[in-house]
């Protein structure tokens, strides 16, 4: 592992220890009260969810056209993090919505497109796990198509929703979230980088193992 | 009577800011039920922010409509911690297994190389 | 040259299919069974749920399409004829287009039977505006088949391809399903609003153009070992 890894891991652990204190001390949001504090994990994880999806897509396209196995390892690692952070986002979201909107789920544009993006990432992982030989190329193709699909999902769901008017009002949030949100976002970002590096490391070890087995056969 | 009171409180809440509401509610509870008073209070208020007209703040809902926020919050945070921890453990275990096999294979190769 | 290869691939598939009609019969029968299952599940006290016909039509198309895609490429796998096809001195995109046209023709044939059946079982006025319905069905089928043909072709070499094809295909084709269902549902409304149809048709055409282009562009690197 690179030298910075241990230091960054310690820093990330410390930040995770400090974050709850900051969040607990943050002022109550006037209309939603206590439940608004879910926001401090929901939004950062949603950002990291999006970021890992972008990393996965870009790495997949580069692998498809250049054939660099390092890009493939990065794409696989990022796809796993898409599923992880997507799960966090999709679980904390409804818990917050239950209180704030009065309903667990809405077929709103963001919710639906996040769910579809998450489904594509799950399909990617299933493909990589059970697809056997050749699934690296196939996975890259799937990621590319998944990226091209995002605007279509967005437009179609948006229009589908507008002709079926929303039943509850989504309160827009005040713009001042304060320090805890940014602190939490940086913590999640650091965690993302660490997990990505760790997961790529696992992929590298697998590749080394395969190479070793091949050299034994030869 | 109770209903009427609730309606007045609702109207006041919709129209005004939080501090003024509190004062008005207090005044209303003190017994000033004169409609003219309510109208005068309303006209004295600043134009309400549009957002406030669209939903009733949670504190003003009747108690049976209020959901306890704490269990939802606890569920959300414990899910986040558990999910991240479980993922970390899973990656660490997979990494450990691969590392172990790699070492085993390398030592085996060395031994067979000597022979 | 391109058109000729497309035609040859299409004719080859057609000749093979006409001999046994295996895929055509199984696909059509499967689609009909789907619609019947929906009829048993949803029609209560002799009355169909309002606005359900469009959804059921498209679900049947999507299910039958997956089956047809899987079977078509399974046939190519059995004696490794897809490899032979790819080894032929022909442009890869032309092979893709030939395959795509074959699938689209098969699905359109299935839809010819499905539409009257759904209209009959769910008491839906599907055939009131046949021109519009045909356009929505055609563009939607092309979009579904464009993604499906590419994925099915790639999955030929993969393990557990039968399960993986729908798993990969459905999340990607969500916009086609939404647009197809909404467009068809708009046709069933008593008061006809061309604006809504135009929107969904435009979305379907854009989807077709983008995904056929992407598939032509990536077919070569994806099918190379």
XYZ file of C-alpha atoms in Angstrom:
558
model
C 0.000 0.000 0.000
C 1.180 3.558 -0.601
C 2.709 5.544 2.268
C -0.161 8.000 2.605
C -2.669 5.244 3.218
C -2.096 4.655 6.954
C -2.024 8.363 7.757
C -5.159 9.024 5.769
C -6.913 6.068 7.393
C -6.102 7.410 10.871
C -7.298 10.878 9.853
C -10.512 9.438 8.434
C -11.141 7.487 11.648
C -10.638 10.642 13.711
C -12.986 12.592 11.469
C -15.620 9.888 11.837
C -15.246 10.197 15.589
C -15.600 13.995 15.528
C -18.448 14.202 12.999
C -21.238 12.998 15.363
C -20.276 15.695 17.900
C -20.473 18.413 15.245
C -23.767 17.056 13.936
C -25.239 16.826 17.424
C -24.267 20.428 18.130
C -25.641 21.765 14.851
C -28.734 23.964 15.253
C -32.127 22.378 14.739
C -33.664 23.044 11.367
C -36.836 24.989 12.120
C -39.440 23.046 10.117
C -38.210 19.485 10.339
C -36.482 19.380 13.686
C -34.463 16.377 14.729
C -34.986 14.244 11.643
C -33.230 16.807 9.457
C -29.954 15.561 10.935
C -30.175 12.541 8.612
C -29.246 15.060 5.976
C -25.630 15.150 7.177
C -25.105 11.569 6.020
C -27.638 11.462 3.218
C -26.278 14.263 1.046
C -22.551 13.403 1.359
C -23.228 9.759 0.575
C -25.330 10.819 -2.417
C -22.430 12.946 -3.671
C -19.967 10.100 -3.229
C -22.479 7.766 -4.936
C -22.474 10.061 -7.955
C -18.700 10.487 -7.873
C -18.038 6.745 -7.827
C -20.500 6.272 -10.694
C -18.561 8.826 -12.743
C -15.228 7.165 -11.871
C -16.642 3.780 -12.881
C -17.984 5.090 -16.194
C -14.836 6.963 -17.199
C -12.572 4.063 -16.254
C -14.811 1.641 -18.187
C -14.709 3.719 -21.363
C -10.932 4.037 -21.131
C -10.620 0.286 -20.608
C -12.884 -0.469 -23.543
C -10.903 1.600 -26.020
C -7.372 1.283 -24.625
C -7.473 -2.131 -22.991
C -5.499 -1.075 -19.913
C -6.234 -3.626 -17.146
C -5.585 -0.989 -14.446
C -8.613 0.953 -15.669
C -10.665 -2.225 -15.483
C -9.636 -2.795 -11.863
C -10.528 0.797 -11.032
C -13.935 0.435 -12.710
C -14.772 -2.727 -10.786
C -13.715 -1.184 -7.469
C -15.725 1.970 -8.173
C -18.806 -0.060 -9.143
C -18.735 -1.783 -5.767
C -18.607 1.611 -4.059
C -21.505 2.809 -6.221
C -23.552 -0.036 -4.767
C -22.371 0.648 -1.193
C -22.935 4.415 -1.165
C -26.056 4.058 -3.278
C -27.463 1.701 -0.658
C -26.654 4.200 2.102
C -28.316 6.993 0.107
C -31.371 4.933 -0.801
C -31.901 3.741 2.781
C -31.348 7.035 4.603
C -33.461 8.924 2.052
C -36.771 7.131 2.755
C -36.152 7.254 6.516
C -35.913 11.011 6.258
C -38.780 11.283 3.768
C -41.092 9.300 6.052
C -40.982 12.174 8.504
C -40.428 15.157 6.218
C -42.786 14.267 3.357
C -45.003 11.798 5.192
C -44.231 8.997 2.736
C -41.432 6.469 2.352
C -41.002 6.710 -1.372
C -41.902 9.077 -4.180
C -41.481 8.474 -7.902
C -39.645 11.750 -8.091
C -36.961 12.280 -10.754
C -33.977 12.150 -8.472
C -35.178 9.143 -6.523
C -36.071 7.175 -9.622
C -32.888 7.966 -11.533
C -30.755 7.191 -8.468
C -32.527 3.859 -8.147
C -31.981 3.056 -11.823
C -28.289 3.993 -11.588
C -27.956 1.787 -8.551
C -29.661 -1.094 -10.402
C -27.176 -0.780 -13.285
C -24.291 -0.949 -10.786
C -25.780 -4.054 -9.167
C -26.178 -5.605 -12.630
C -22.517 -4.748 -13.304
C -21.385 -6.547 -10.154
C -23.567 -9.589 -10.907
C -22.079 -9.689 -14.386
C -18.503 -9.478 -13.101
C -19.139 -12.170 -10.500
C -21.100 -14.689 -12.570
C -20.284 -13.729 -16.167
C -17.071 -15.752 -16.397
C -14.427 -15.031 -19.041
C -15.003 -11.951 -21.182
C -17.131 -10.229 -18.561
C -14.593 -7.388 -18.214
C -15.363 -6.101 -21.731
C -19.056 -6.711 -21.231
C -19.026 -4.818 -17.950
C -17.311 -1.872 -19.608
C -20.014 -1.864 -22.282
C -22.711 -1.974 -19.638
C -21.158 0.973 -17.772
C -20.947 2.965 -21.018
C -24.606 2.267 -21.825
C -25.582 3.031 -18.262
C -23.964 6.468 -18.539
C -25.633 7.199 -21.879
C -28.919 6.187 -20.300
C -28.875 8.773 -17.495
C -30.349 11.720 -19.455
C -33.071 9.496 -20.933
C -34.125 8.191 -17.539
C -34.100 11.737 -16.209
C -36.240 13.190 -19.019
C -38.691 10.308 -19.166
C -39.258 10.162 -15.411
C -39.536 13.946 -15.212
C -42.234 14.061 -17.861
C -43.981 10.987 -16.521
C -44.122 12.707 -13.128
C -45.337 16.076 -14.383
C -48.405 14.597 -16.039
C -49.126 12.792 -12.775
C -48.978 15.671 -10.325
C -47.179 15.113 -7.064
C -49.431 14.436 -4.111
C -47.277 15.893 -1.379
C -45.236 19.040 -1.272
C -41.517 18.667 -1.084
C -40.239 21.453 1.129
C -37.210 23.162 -0.294
C -34.431 23.364 2.170
C -32.814 26.471 3.591
C -29.455 27.191 2.044
C -27.385 27.463 5.220
C -26.416 24.022 6.404
C -23.283 25.164 8.143
C -20.022 23.505 8.962
C -21.210 19.948 9.809
C -22.371 19.234 6.293
C -19.055 20.145 4.725
C -17.133 18.327 7.409
C -19.252 15.250 6.812
C -18.804 15.577 3.045
C -15.012 15.731 3.349
C -15.092 12.715 5.678
C -17.123 10.713 3.177
C -14.836 11.780 0.344
C -11.780 10.650 2.278
C -13.493 7.362 3.096
C -14.308 6.920 -0.596
C -10.686 7.428 -1.620
C -9.476 4.991 1.051
C -12.032 2.310 0.210
C -11.345 2.701 -3.504
C -7.608 2.275 -2.946
C -8.206 -0.745 -0.726
C -10.562 -2.331 -3.236
C -8.143 -1.707 -6.141
C -5.453 -3.324 -4.003
C -7.628 -6.428 -3.674
C -8.015 -6.471 -7.450
C -4.252 -6.139 -7.920
C -3.585 -9.038 -5.565
C -6.076 -11.142 -7.505
C -4.265 -10.282 -10.727
C -0.917 -11.180 -9.132
C -2.365 -14.506 -7.962
C -3.680 -15.292 -11.440
C -0.313 -14.450 -12.956
C 1.401 -16.741 -10.449
C -0.935 -19.626 -11.240
C -0.329 -19.099 -14.943
C 3.443 -19.152 -14.418
C 3.084 -22.421 -12.493
C 1.187 -24.034 -15.332
C 3.717 -22.912 -17.888
C -64.366 25.528 20.367
C -61.258 23.423 20.141
C -61.640 23.225 16.375
C -62.002 26.967 16.044
C -58.947 27.476 18.141
C -56.962 25.117 15.967
C -58.090 26.917 12.846
C -56.994 30.268 14.207
C -53.651 28.858 15.298
C -53.212 27.339 11.853
C -53.976 30.605 10.083
C -51.575 32.465 12.318
C -48.841 29.955 11.770
C -49.262 30.076 8.037
C -49.146 33.830 7.965
C -46.326 34.653 10.289
C -42.811 34.094 11.439
C -42.076 31.866 14.377
C -41.575 34.495 17.088
C -44.624 36.476 16.114
C -46.656 33.290 15.986
C -45.732 32.515 19.534
C -46.916 35.952 20.634
C -50.146 35.631 18.674
C -50.836 32.142 19.959
C -50.333 33.431 23.461
C -52.706 36.309 22.766
C -55.223 33.940 21.218
C -54.982 31.591 24.153
C -55.505 34.548 26.498
C -58.948 34.811 24.974
C -58.881 37.431 22.217
C -61.212 35.585 19.876
C -62.529 38.739 18.277
C -62.307 38.250 14.477
C -61.378 41.893 14.056
C -58.366 41.303 16.262
C -57.303 38.347 14.165
C -57.687 40.369 10.981
C -55.665 43.224 12.424
C -52.938 40.826 13.464
C -52.952 39.273 10.038
C -52.743 42.577 8.214
C -49.914 43.670 10.481
C -47.867 40.637 9.491
C -45.215 40.853 6.823
C -46.146 39.023 3.614
C -45.433 35.423 4.399
C -42.675 33.575 2.589
C -44.363 31.522 -0.141
C -42.806 28.344 1.146
C -44.622 28.532 4.431
C -48.035 28.423 2.836
C -47.425 25.026 1.374
C -46.966 22.887 4.406
C -47.733 22.932 8.061
C -44.661 22.902 10.257
C -44.380 19.639 12.062
C -44.644 21.095 15.554
C -48.100 22.429 14.694
C -49.557 19.124 13.575
C -51.942 17.403 15.972
C -50.043 14.874 18.121
C -51.458 11.793 16.374
C -49.976 12.964 13.046
C -46.563 13.505 14.505
C -44.077 10.737 13.952
C -41.350 10.252 16.476
C -38.176 11.422 14.759
C -35.680 9.708 17.040
C -36.214 6.095 15.858
C -35.881 7.163 12.227
C -32.705 9.073 13.006
C -31.230 6.219 15.020
C -32.148 3.753 12.277
C -30.489 5.920 9.612
C -27.250 6.447 11.520
C -26.949 2.858 12.675
C -27.568 1.656 9.125
C -24.797 3.911 7.791
C -22.314 2.770 10.425
C -23.228 -0.897 10.001
C -23.114 -0.787 6.188
C -19.730 0.923 6.059
C -18.320 -1.356 8.727
C -19.653 -4.502 7.048
C -18.141 -3.436 3.736
C -14.791 -2.701 5.366
C -14.796 -6.117 7.061
C -15.726 -7.836 3.791
C -12.907 -6.153 1.846
C -10.438 -6.866 4.639
C -11.420 -10.543 4.720
C -11.182 -10.927 0.949
C -7.834 -9.161 0.960
C -6.602 -11.395 3.772
C -7.642 -14.543 1.922
C -5.918 -13.471 -1.305
C -2.774 -12.405 0.556
C -2.670 -15.729 2.368
C -2.979 -17.730 -0.825
C -0.370 -15.573 -2.505
C 2.123 -16.227 0.290
C 1.363 -19.945 0.312
C 1.884 -20.159 -3.422
C 5.111 -18.180 -3.337
C 6.636 -20.356 -0.631
C 5.553 -23.447 -2.541
C 7.209 -22.117 -5.676
C 10.418 -21.418 -3.756
C 10.520 -24.921 -2.313
C 9.897 -26.572 -5.664
C 12.532 -24.294 -7.195
C 15.187 -25.514 -4.726
C 14.456 -29.138 -5.361
C -21.336 -3.312 -49.515
C -22.695 -2.506 -46.043
C -26.301 -2.966 -47.154
C -25.407 -6.214 -48.870
C -23.866 -7.711 -45.713
C -26.896 -6.580 -43.716
C -29.147 -8.267 -46.248
C -27.096 -11.484 -46.248
C -27.134 -11.755 -42.446
C -30.846 -11.055 -42.392
C -31.553 -13.599 -45.122
C -29.433 -16.233 -43.384
C -31.386 -15.786 -40.127
C -34.655 -15.805 -41.992
C -33.841 -19.006 -43.882
C -32.780 -20.794 -40.703
C -35.900 -19.610 -38.899
C -38.348 -20.544 -41.665
C -37.135 -24.149 -41.596
C -38.354 -24.783 -38.052
C -40.138 -21.570 -36.960
C -38.983 -22.539 -33.473
C -38.249 -19.050 -32.173
C -41.284 -17.446 -33.787
C -43.717 -19.991 -32.348
C -42.208 -20.037 -28.846
C -41.924 -16.245 -28.641
C -45.483 -15.609 -29.763
C -46.884 -18.298 -27.502
C -44.889 -16.999 -24.559
C -46.180 -13.453 -25.164
C -49.759 -14.717 -25.292
C -49.266 -16.669 -22.053
C -47.931 -13.483 -20.412
C -51.009 -11.524 -21.422
C -53.263 -14.315 -20.144
C -51.482 -14.373 -16.779
C -52.029 -10.626 -16.520
C -55.668 -11.069 -17.450
C -56.141 -13.649 -14.675
C -54.298 -11.457 -12.203
C -55.901 -8.107 -12.990
C -59.340 -8.568 -14.516
C -61.755 -8.697 -11.613
C -65.499 -9.200 -11.859
C -65.202 -9.057 -15.611
C -63.724 -5.566 -15.589
C -60.212 -4.677 -16.641
C -58.308 -2.087 -14.587
C -58.391 1.328 -16.161
C -55.286 2.259 -18.133
C -53.683 -1.139 -17.591
C -53.700 -2.244 -21.226
C -50.716 -0.119 -22.306
C -48.565 -1.398 -19.460
C -49.490 -5.021 -20.070
C -48.776 -4.740 -23.787
C -45.283 -3.378 -23.129
C -44.463 -5.832 -20.357
C -45.423 -8.674 -22.697
C -43.228 -7.178 -25.445
C -40.271 -6.802 -23.066
C -40.588 -10.370 -21.735
C -41.075 -11.908 -25.165
C -38.225 -9.786 -26.537
C -35.830 -11.087 -23.890
C -36.830 -14.642 -24.709
C -36.392 -14.099 -28.459
C -32.980 -12.462 -27.979
C -31.782 -15.289 -25.776
C -32.981 -17.992 -28.168
C -31.614 -16.281 -31.292
C -28.097 -16.070 -29.910
C -28.280 -19.489 -28.271
C -28.739 -20.872 -31.759
C -25.642 -18.990 -32.933
C -23.677 -20.416 -30.015
C -24.545 -24.067 -30.493
C -22.156 -24.744 -33.345
C -20.097 -21.608 -32.807
C -21.589 -19.956 -35.874
C -21.326 -16.485 -34.331
C -17.553 -16.871 -34.314
C -17.692 -17.917 -37.953
C -19.838 -14.899 -38.710
C -17.374 -12.587 -36.954
C -14.424 -14.205 -38.757
C -16.031 -13.498 -42.125
C -14.455 -10.601 -44.045
C -17.405 -8.342 -43.292
C -17.816 -5.107 -41.375
C -18.848 -5.871 -37.789
C -21.434 -3.060 -37.628
C -23.167 -4.562 -40.665
C -23.464 -7.896 -38.858
C -24.967 -6.077 -35.891
C -27.514 -4.267 -38.065
C -28.488 -7.517 -39.771
C -29.074 -9.202 -36.427
C -30.966 -6.162 -35.112
C -33.327 -6.116 -38.101
C -34.022 -9.822 -37.653
C -35.002 -9.334 -33.991
C -37.113 -6.263 -34.784
C -38.983 -8.175 -37.514
C -39.658 -11.050 -35.133
C -40.940 -8.756 -32.385
C -43.145 -6.812 -34.787
C -44.693 -10.078 -35.907
C -45.395 -10.952 -32.270
C -46.904 -7.494 -31.694
C -49.283 -8.005 -34.620
C -50.883 -10.761 -32.554
C -50.436 -9.144 -29.151
C -52.190 -5.853 -29.887
C -55.579 -7.351 -30.856
C -55.325 -9.827 -27.983
C -54.717 -7.096 -25.375
C -57.417 -4.904 -26.922
C -59.819 -7.844 -26.756
C -59.044 -9.079 -23.241
C -58.744 -5.658 -21.584
C -61.490 -3.866 -23.511
C -59.013 -1.168 -24.603
C -59.531 0.957 -27.739
C -56.002 0.170 -28.968
C -56.936 0.055 -32.640
C -58.622 3.442 -32.820
C -55.467 5.211 -34.010
C -53.507 2.447 -35.784
C -50.961 4.768 -37.436
C -49.821 6.334 -34.186
C -49.815 2.995 -32.392
C -47.666 1.441 -35.126
C -45.166 4.319 -34.886
C -44.897 4.062 -31.094
C -44.513 0.275 -31.277
C -41.907 0.457 -34.047
C -39.689 3.073 -32.365
C -40.027 1.392 -28.977
C -39.182 -2.037 -30.381
C -36.128 -0.692 -32.197
C -34.868 0.936 -28.996
C -35.407 -2.215 -26.950
C -33.852 -4.459 -29.583
C -30.875 -2.132 -30.202
C -29.649 -2.544 -26.625
C -30.833 -6.148 -26.422
C -29.050 -7.332 -29.572
C -25.725 -5.885 -28.439
C -25.956 -7.337 -24.929
C -27.193 -10.719 -26.120
C -24.342 -10.885 -28.647
C -21.785 -10.049 -25.966
C -23.293 -12.532 -23.519
C -22.919 -15.424 -25.956
C -19.524 -16.225 -24.478
C -20.449 -15.519 -20.852
C -21.554 -17.983 -18.219
C -25.142 -17.865 -16.859
C -26.197 -15.718 -19.832
C -29.885 -16.676 -19.553
C -30.194 -14.911 -16.223
C -27.801 -12.075 -16.983
C -29.569 -10.866 -20.140
C -32.730 -9.579 -18.397
C -30.680 -8.373 -15.422
C -28.590 -6.149 -17.704
C -31.291 -5.258 -20.193
C -34.173 -4.040 -18.019
C -32.393 -1.254 -16.094
C -31.021 0.154 -19.356
C -34.331 0.014 -21.234
C -36.378 1.762 -18.535
C -36.776 4.937 -20.648
C -38.110 2.873 -23.575
C -40.626 1.142 -21.340
C -41.780 4.412 -19.730
C -42.044 6.208 -23.066
C -43.749 3.255 -24.764
C -46.282 2.762 -21.983
C -47.028 6.476 -21.590
C -47.261 7.021 -25.342
C -49.621 4.070 -25.754
C -51.671 5.149 -22.742
C -52.033 8.622 -24.277
C -53.470 6.978 -27.415
C -56.133 5.287 -25.298
C -57.400 8.553 -23.800
C -60.853 9.616 -24.995
C -59.609 13.101 -25.850
C -56.578 12.808 -28.120
C -53.646 15.098 -27.304
C -50.986 15.011 -30.055
C -48.544 17.017 -27.905
C -48.039 14.154 -25.451
C -47.577 11.599 -28.245
C -45.095 13.874 -30.005
C -43.045 14.188 -26.830
C -42.843 10.441 -26.190
C -42.165 9.689 -29.862
C -39.366 12.270 -29.907
C -37.872 10.678 -26.805
C -38.085 7.209 -28.366
C -36.504 8.380 -31.624
C -33.659 10.090 -29.711
C -33.131 6.919 -27.676
C -33.033 4.831 -30.864
C -30.549 7.138 -32.555
C -28.223 7.395 -29.540
C -28.247 3.706 -28.683
C -27.966 2.386 -32.236
C -25.024 4.746 -32.787
C -23.394 3.674 -29.526
C -23.924 0.008 -30.352
C -22.423 0.410 -33.838
C -19.484 2.225 -32.292
C -18.830 -0.310 -29.514
C -19.753 -3.541 -31.319
C -16.237 -3.833 -32.762
C -14.235 -3.449 -29.499
C -16.811 -5.420 -27.509
C -16.838 -8.419 -29.817
C -13.050 -8.628 -30.163
C -11.363 -11.161 -27.894
